mmCIF file of C-alpha atoms in Angstrom:
data_model
loop_
_atom_site.group_PDB
_atom_site.id
_atom_site.type_symbol
_atom_site.label_atom_id
_atom_site.label_comp_id
_atom_site.label_asym_id
_atom_site.label_seq_id
_atom_site.Cartn_x
_atom_site.Cartn_y
_atom_site.Cartn_z
ATOM 1 C CA LYS A 1 245.240 153.531 178.568
ATOM 2 C CA PRO A 2 241.498 153.623 177.958
ATOM 3 C CA ARG A 3 242.167 153.537 174.217
ATOM 4 C CA PRO A 4 245.219 151.265 173.786
ATOM 5 C CA ASP A 5 245.562 151.895 170.063
ATOM 6 C CA ASP A 6 245.577 155.683 170.376
ATOM 7 C CA PRO A 7 248.877 157.456 171.015
ATOM 8 C CA VAL A 8 249.449 159.824 173.879
ATOM 9 C CA THR A 9 249.713 163.392 172.609
ATOM 10 C CA ALA A 10 249.987 166.872 174.082
ATOM 11 C CA GLU A 11 246.277 167.329 173.417
ATOM 12 C CA ASP A 12 245.118 163.922 174.706
ATOM 13 C CA ALA A 13 246.859 162.071 177.531
ATOM 14 C CA ASN A 14 244.611 159.034 176.897
ATOM 15 C CA PHE A 15 244.158 158.781 180.658
ATOM 16 C CA ASP A 16 241.062 157.858 182.657
ATOM 17 C CA ILE A 17 241.258 158.838 186.338
ATOM 18 C CA LYS A 18 238.006 156.992 187.077
ATOM 19 C CA ARG A 19 239.597 153.756 185.875
ATOM 20 C CA LEU A 20 242.580 154.304 188.149
ATOM 21 C CA ASP A 21 240.237 155.032 191.072
ATOM 22 C CA ARG A 22 238.371 151.767 190.466
ATOM 23 C CA ILE A 23 241.615 149.799 190.484
ATOM 24 C CA LEU A 24 242.858 151.474 193.654
ATOM 25 C CA ASP A 25 239.478 151.017 195.360
ATOM 26 C CA LEU A 26 239.879 147.256 194.965
ATOM 27 C CA ALA A 27 243.392 147.167 196.395
ATOM 28 C CA PRO A 28 243.911 146.185 200.044
ATOM 29 C CA ALA A 29 245.096 148.978 202.369
ATOM 30 C CA GLU A 30 248.512 147.308 202.771
ATOM 31 C CA ALA A 31 249.007 147.334 199.015
ATOM 32 C CA LEU A 32 248.158 151.025 198.851
ATOM 33 C CA ASP A 33 250.660 151.787 201.619
ATOM 34 C CA THR A 34 253.367 149.727 199.935
ATOM 35 C CA SER A 35 252.697 151.250 196.533
ATOM 36 C CA LEU A 36 252.795 154.769 198.010
ATOM 37 C CA GLU A 37 256.218 154.026 199.512
ATOM 38 C CA ALA A 38 257.385 152.695 196.142
ATOM 39 C CA LEU A 39 255.988 155.788 194.453
ATOM 40 C CA GLY A 40 258.017 157.975 196.808
ATOM 41 C CA ALA A 41 261.174 156.007 196.011
ATOM 42 C CA LEU A 42 260.492 156.297 192.264
ATOM 43 C CA VAL A 43 260.037 160.056 192.516
ATOM 44 C CA ASP A 44 263.261 160.310 194.531
ATOM 45 C CA THR A 45 265.077 158.466 191.742
ATOM 46 C CA ILE A 46 263.614 160.692 189.039
ATOM 47 C CA LEU A 47 264.498 163.823 191.002
ATOM 48 C CA SER A 48 268.059 162.644 191.578
ATOM 49 C CA GLN A 49 268.591 161.777 187.902
ATOM 50 C CA GLY A 50 266.776 164.771 186.467
ATOM 51 C CA CYS A 51 263.507 164.850 184.625
ATOM 52 C CA ASP A 52 264.699 165.666 181.083
ATOM 53 C CA GLU A 53 263.947 162.186 179.739
ATOM 54 C CA LEU A 54 260.546 162.189 181.403
ATOM 55 C CA ALA A 55 259.733 165.642 180.016
ATOM 56 C CA ALA A 56 260.735 164.631 176.492
ATOM 57 C CA SER A 57 257.938 162.087 176.098
ATOM 58 C CA PHE A 58 254.177 162.605 176.314
ATOM 59 C CA ALA A 59 253.783 158.914 177.106
ATOM 60 C CA LYS A 60 256.228 159.189 179.993
ATOM 61 C CA LEU A 61 254.624 162.396 181.254
ATOM 62 C CA ARG A 62 251.392 160.421 181.483
ATOM 63 C CA VAL A 63 253.012 158.540 184.364
ATOM 64 C CA VAL A 64 252.907 161.746 186.405
ATOM 65 C CA LEU A 65 249.107 161.724 186.036
ATOM 66 C CA LEU A 66 249.067 158.174 187.369
ATOM 67 C CA MET A 67 251.287 159.190 190.261
ATOM 68 C CA LEU A 68 249.084 162.147 191.157
ATOM 69 C CA GLY A 69 246.031 159.881 191.095
ATOM 70 C CA HIS A 70 247.290 157.631 193.879
ATOM 71 C CA GLN A 71 244.703 157.567 196.660
ATOM 72 C CA GLY A 72 247.371 157.439 199.341
ATOM 73 C CA LEU A 73 248.196 161.066 198.566
ATOM 74 C CA GLN A 74 244.873 162.038 200.151
ATOM 75 C CA ASP A 75 245.957 160.815 203.596
ATOM 76 C CA PRO A 76 246.452 163.946 205.720
ATOM 77 C CA SER A 77 248.827 162.166 208.097
ATOM 78 C CA ASN A 78 251.674 161.953 205.584
ATOM 79 C CA PHE A 79 252.405 164.521 202.905
ATOM 80 C CA GLU A 80 256.005 163.489 202.181
ATOM 81 C CA VAL A 81 255.270 161.736 198.879
ATOM 82 C CA LEU A 82 252.948 164.551 197.806
ATOM 83 C CA LYS A 83 255.722 167.082 198.499
ATOM 84 C CA LYS A 84 258.084 165.029 196.329
ATOM 85 C CA LEU A 85 255.524 164.899 193.524
ATOM 86 C CA LEU A 86 254.996 168.642 193.734
ATOM 87 C CA GLU A 87 258.757 169.136 193.476
ATOM 88 C CA LEU A 88 258.794 166.899 190.397
ATOM 89 C CA SER A 89 255.874 168.860 188.924
ATOM 90 C CA SER A 90 257.765 172.083 189.548
ATOM 91 C CA GLN A 91 260.860 170.760 187.762
ATOM 92 C CA LEU A 92 258.752 169.518 184.861
ATOM 93 C CA HIS A 93 257.044 172.891 184.588
ATOM 94 C CA ALA A 94 260.457 174.465 184.073
ATOM 95 C CA VAL A 95 260.951 172.372 180.909
ATOM 96 C CA PRO A 96 259.194 174.106 177.990
ATOM 97 C CA SER A 97 258.397 170.886 176.102
ATOM 98 C CA ALA A 98 256.639 169.444 179.151
ATOM 99 C CA ARG A 99 254.306 172.438 179.340
ATOM 100 C CA ASP A 100 253.002 171.884 175.799
#
């Protein structure tokens, strides 16, 4: 969080994509590949268990922003994790509280 003392709200996710980009820019390619695989496994778990708990918390929804910011999603040779994230986004969009 760019402002650790500020809460995450519907109006302010307290999220800085540029900060995430800087962190990922410093990571070795192997780490990005490994973390993308782990991200895919995490999304699979969330999808299998349902996203109600995730949708019920602005702080937890913030994680989806982090997921979508992963640089590995820009690789045109593999869209599997991106497809999973889009499915998760679709399920979250169906939950009214997550759309607020």
